[in-house]
XYZ file of C-alpha atoms in Angstrom:
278
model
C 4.866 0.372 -7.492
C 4.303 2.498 -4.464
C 6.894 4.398 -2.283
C 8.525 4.143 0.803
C 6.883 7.563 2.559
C 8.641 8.570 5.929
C 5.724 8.883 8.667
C 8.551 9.795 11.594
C 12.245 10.725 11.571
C 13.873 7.391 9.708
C 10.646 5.657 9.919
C 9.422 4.082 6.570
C 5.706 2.625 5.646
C 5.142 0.930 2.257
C 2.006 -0.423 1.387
C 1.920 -3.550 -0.562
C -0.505 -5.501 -2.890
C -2.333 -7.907 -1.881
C -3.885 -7.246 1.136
C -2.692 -3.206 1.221
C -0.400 -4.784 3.802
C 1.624 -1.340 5.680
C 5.602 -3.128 6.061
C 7.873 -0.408 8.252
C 11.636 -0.356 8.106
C 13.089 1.354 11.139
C 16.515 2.772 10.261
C 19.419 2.834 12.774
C 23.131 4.112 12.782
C 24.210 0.547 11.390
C 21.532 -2.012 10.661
C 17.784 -1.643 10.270
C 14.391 -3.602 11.494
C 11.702 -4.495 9.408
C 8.267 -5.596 10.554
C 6.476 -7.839 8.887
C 7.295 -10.232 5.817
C 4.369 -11.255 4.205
C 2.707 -13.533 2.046
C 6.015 -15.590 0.591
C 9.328 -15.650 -0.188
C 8.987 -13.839 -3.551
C 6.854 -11.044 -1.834
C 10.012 -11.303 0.939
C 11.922 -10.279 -1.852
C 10.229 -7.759 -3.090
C 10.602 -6.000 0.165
C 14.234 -6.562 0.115
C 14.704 -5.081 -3.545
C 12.545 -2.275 -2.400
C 14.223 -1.710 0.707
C 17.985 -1.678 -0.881
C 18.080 1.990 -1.525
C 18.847 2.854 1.975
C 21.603 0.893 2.020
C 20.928 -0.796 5.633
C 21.319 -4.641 6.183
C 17.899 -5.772 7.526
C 19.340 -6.807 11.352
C 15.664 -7.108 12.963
C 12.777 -8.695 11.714
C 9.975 -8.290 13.911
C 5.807 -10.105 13.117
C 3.328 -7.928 14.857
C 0.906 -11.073 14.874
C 0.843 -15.137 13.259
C -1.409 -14.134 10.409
C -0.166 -15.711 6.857
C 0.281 -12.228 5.581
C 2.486 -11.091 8.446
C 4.339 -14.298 8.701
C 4.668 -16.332 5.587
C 7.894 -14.339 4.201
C 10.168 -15.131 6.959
C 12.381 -17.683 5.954
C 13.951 -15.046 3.567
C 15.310 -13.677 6.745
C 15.998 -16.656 8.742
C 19.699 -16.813 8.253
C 20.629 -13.251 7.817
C 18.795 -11.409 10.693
C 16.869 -12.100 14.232
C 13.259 -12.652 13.719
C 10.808 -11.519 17.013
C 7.558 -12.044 17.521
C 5.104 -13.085 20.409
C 5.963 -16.302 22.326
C 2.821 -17.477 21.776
C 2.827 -17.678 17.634
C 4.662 -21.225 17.259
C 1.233 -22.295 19.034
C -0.798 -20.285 17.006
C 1.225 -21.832 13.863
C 0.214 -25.224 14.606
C -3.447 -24.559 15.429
C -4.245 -22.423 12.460
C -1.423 -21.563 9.884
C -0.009 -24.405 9.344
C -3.438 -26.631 8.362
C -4.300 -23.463 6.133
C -0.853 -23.618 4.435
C -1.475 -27.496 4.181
C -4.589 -27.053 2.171
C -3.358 -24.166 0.203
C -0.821 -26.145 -1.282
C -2.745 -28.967 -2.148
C -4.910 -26.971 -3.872
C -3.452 -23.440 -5.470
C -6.287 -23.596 -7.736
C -8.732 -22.092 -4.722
C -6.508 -19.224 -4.127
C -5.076 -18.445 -7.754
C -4.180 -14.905 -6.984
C -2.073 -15.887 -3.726
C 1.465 -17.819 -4.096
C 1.477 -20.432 -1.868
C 4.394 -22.779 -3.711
C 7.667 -22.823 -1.976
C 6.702 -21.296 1.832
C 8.394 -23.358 4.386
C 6.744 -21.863 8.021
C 9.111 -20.111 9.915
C 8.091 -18.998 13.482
C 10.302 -15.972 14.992
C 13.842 -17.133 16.603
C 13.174 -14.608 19.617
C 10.143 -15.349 21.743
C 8.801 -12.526 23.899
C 6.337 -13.027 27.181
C 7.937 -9.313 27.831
C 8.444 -6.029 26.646
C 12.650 -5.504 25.250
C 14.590 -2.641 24.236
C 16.451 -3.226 21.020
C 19.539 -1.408 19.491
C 19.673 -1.017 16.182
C 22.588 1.145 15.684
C 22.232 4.156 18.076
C 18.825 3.748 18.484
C 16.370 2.070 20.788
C 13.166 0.555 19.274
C 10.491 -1.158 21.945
C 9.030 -4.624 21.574
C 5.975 -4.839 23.448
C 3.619 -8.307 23.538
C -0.124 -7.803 24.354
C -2.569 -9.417 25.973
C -5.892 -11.302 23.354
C -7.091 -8.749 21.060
C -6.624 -9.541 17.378
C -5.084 -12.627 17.851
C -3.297 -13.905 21.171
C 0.154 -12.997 19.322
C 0.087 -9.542 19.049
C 2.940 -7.169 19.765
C 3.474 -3.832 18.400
C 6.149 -1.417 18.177
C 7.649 1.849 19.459
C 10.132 4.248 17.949
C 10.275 6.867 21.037
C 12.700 9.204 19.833
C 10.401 9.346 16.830
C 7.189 9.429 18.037
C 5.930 6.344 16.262
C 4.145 2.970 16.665
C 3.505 0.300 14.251
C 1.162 -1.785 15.944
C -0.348 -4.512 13.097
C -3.864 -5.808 12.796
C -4.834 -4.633 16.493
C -5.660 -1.140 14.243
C -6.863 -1.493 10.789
C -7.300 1.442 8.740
C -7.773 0.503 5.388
C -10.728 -2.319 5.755
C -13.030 -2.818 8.981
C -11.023 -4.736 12.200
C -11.126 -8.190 11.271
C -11.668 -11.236 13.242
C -10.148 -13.370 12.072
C -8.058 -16.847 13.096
C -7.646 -17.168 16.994
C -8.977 -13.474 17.637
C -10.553 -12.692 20.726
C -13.330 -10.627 20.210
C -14.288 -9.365 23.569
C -10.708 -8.635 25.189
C -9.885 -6.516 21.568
C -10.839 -3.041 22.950
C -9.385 -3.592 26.270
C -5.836 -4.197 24.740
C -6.730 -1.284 22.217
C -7.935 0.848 25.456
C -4.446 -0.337 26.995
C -2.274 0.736 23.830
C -4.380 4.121 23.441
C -2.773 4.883 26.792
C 0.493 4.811 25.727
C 0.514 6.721 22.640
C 0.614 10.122 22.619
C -1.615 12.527 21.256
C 1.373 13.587 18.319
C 2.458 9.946 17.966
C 1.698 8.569 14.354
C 0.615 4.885 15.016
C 0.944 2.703 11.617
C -1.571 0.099 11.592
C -1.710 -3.292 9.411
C -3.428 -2.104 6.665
C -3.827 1.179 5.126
C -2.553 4.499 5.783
C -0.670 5.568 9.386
C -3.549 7.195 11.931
C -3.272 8.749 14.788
C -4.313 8.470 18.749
C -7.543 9.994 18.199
C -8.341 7.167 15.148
C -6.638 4.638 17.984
C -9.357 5.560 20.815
C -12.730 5.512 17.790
C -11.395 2.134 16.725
C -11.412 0.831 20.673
C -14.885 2.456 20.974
C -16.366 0.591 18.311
C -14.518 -2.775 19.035
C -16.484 -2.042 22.463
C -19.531 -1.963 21.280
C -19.408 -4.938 19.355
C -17.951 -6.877 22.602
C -21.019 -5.739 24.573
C -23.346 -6.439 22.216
C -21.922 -10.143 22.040
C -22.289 -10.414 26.002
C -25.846 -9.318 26.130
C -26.964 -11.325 23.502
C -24.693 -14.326 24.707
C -26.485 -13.680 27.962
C -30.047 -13.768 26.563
C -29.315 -17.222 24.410
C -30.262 -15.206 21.270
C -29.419 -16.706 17.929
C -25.965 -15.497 15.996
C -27.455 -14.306 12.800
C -29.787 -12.006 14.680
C -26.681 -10.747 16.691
C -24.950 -10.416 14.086
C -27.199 -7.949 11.980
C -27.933 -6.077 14.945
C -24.323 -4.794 15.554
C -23.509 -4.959 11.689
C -26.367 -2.275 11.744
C -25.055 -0.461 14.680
C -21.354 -0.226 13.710
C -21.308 -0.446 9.823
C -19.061 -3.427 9.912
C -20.210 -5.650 7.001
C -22.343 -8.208 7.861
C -19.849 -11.174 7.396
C -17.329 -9.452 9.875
C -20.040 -9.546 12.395
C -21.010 -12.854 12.072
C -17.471 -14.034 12.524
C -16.937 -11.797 15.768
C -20.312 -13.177 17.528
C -18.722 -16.728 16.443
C -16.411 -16.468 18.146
C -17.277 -14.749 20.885
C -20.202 -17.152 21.579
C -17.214 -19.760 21.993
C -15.125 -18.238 24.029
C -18.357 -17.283 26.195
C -19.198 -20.839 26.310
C -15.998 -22.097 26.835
C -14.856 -19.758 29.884
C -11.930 -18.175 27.768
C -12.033 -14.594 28.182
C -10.735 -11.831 30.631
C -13.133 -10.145 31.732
């Protein structure tokens, strides 16, 4: 099983299987927060076997986005701590997660490697429009909602007496950025753009998936979500055809083929239907 590894003072990153999902625990004087739960209860437990040594009750639970494999462990922390998250996921959770989790239980078969029996969906009991300062036991950690990038539910966090972020899907390191459910392909980079303004250069920034990066990996991963959100205006603009799109910036950007497609999906849509920023 892997380790906890300490990216900032009293700042913790394991990376779990499936997924190479990156859950932090942020320690204070007297409690500690945890972000992210998930796939299910028993991987929820896992985390709280794992996370025993330190000898902190788990206080704060924070999702950095609604995404299943952010999300789907929460009830395991539903009576014991206060779960934040975006205001905007219990919306999110009836639009996408919640038919998905339908259909995954009526048929495990499709996913046999995933563990679907016994989650009950359990949105966040704190709702943020805003950024908050929470205490933790002597120290302060920042909650901070963005605007459509990944999905419209992302928030990420800052330790700044430690230098750190752990910011969710809105950086991937491990795997290409995906879009995925409810992402917004062409307002991405902006919030990316946004968040690179706030970190520092000596800030370690602890993505979703894979191993914790830093600003410089933060501004590359904006660039490139730029180029694929300019390459889905022009083409939107000239009416041209999805699969063409899609190869074209698949061939300019490395991102496999698939991950295009689903970006210049979506951003067709959202073209078409007026929903973007910008």
């Amino acid at each position: 099983m892997p380790l906890w590894t300490e990216v900032a003072d009293r700042v913790f990153v394991r990376r779990y299987q499936p997924l190479d999902i990156s859950v932090a625990l942020v320690l204070g004087e007297t409690g500690a927060l945890l972000v992210d739960t998930r796939c299910n209860p028993r991987e929820a437990d896992e985390i709280l076997s794992d996370a025993a040594s330190f000898g902190r009750e788990i206080t704060h639970v924070v999702n950095t986005h609604a995404h299943y494999d952010h999300t789907f462990g929460n009830q395991r922390f539903a009576e014991t701590a206060v779960i934040f998250g975006h205001h905007l996921i219990p919306r999110h959770f009836a639009e996408f997660e919640s038919p998905r989790l339908v259909e995954w239980q009526a048929n495990p078969e499709a996913q046999p490697q995933y563990d679907w029996h016994g989650v009950s969906l359990t949105p966040p009991t704190e709702l943020l429009e805003s950024p908050i300062d929470l205490d933790i036991g002597n120290r302060i950690v920042r909650l901070i909602p963005l605007g459509p990038g990944h999905t419209d539910t992302d928030l990420v966090i800052q330790v700044p007496d430690a230098g750190a972020w752990i910011v969710g899907d809105v950086i991937e390191e491990s795997g290409p950025p995906m879009y995925g459910s409810g992402s917004f392909p062409l307002d991405w980079p902006v919030q990316i753009e946004t968040l690179a303004g706030m970190i520092a250069d000596s800030d370690v920034v602890v993505p979703g998936h894979g191993a914790p990066v830093d600003s410089a990996f933060v501004r590359a991963q904006a660039d490139l979500l730029g180029t694929v959100a300019d390459g889905i205006r022009e083409a939107f603009a000239r009416a041209e055809p999805v699969e063409l799109v899609a190869e074209r910036i698949a061939g300019a950007t490395a991102l496999p083929l698939d991950f295009a497609e689903a970006g210049v999906h979506r951003g067709y849509s959202l073209l078409a239907s007026g929903d973007v920023s910008g």
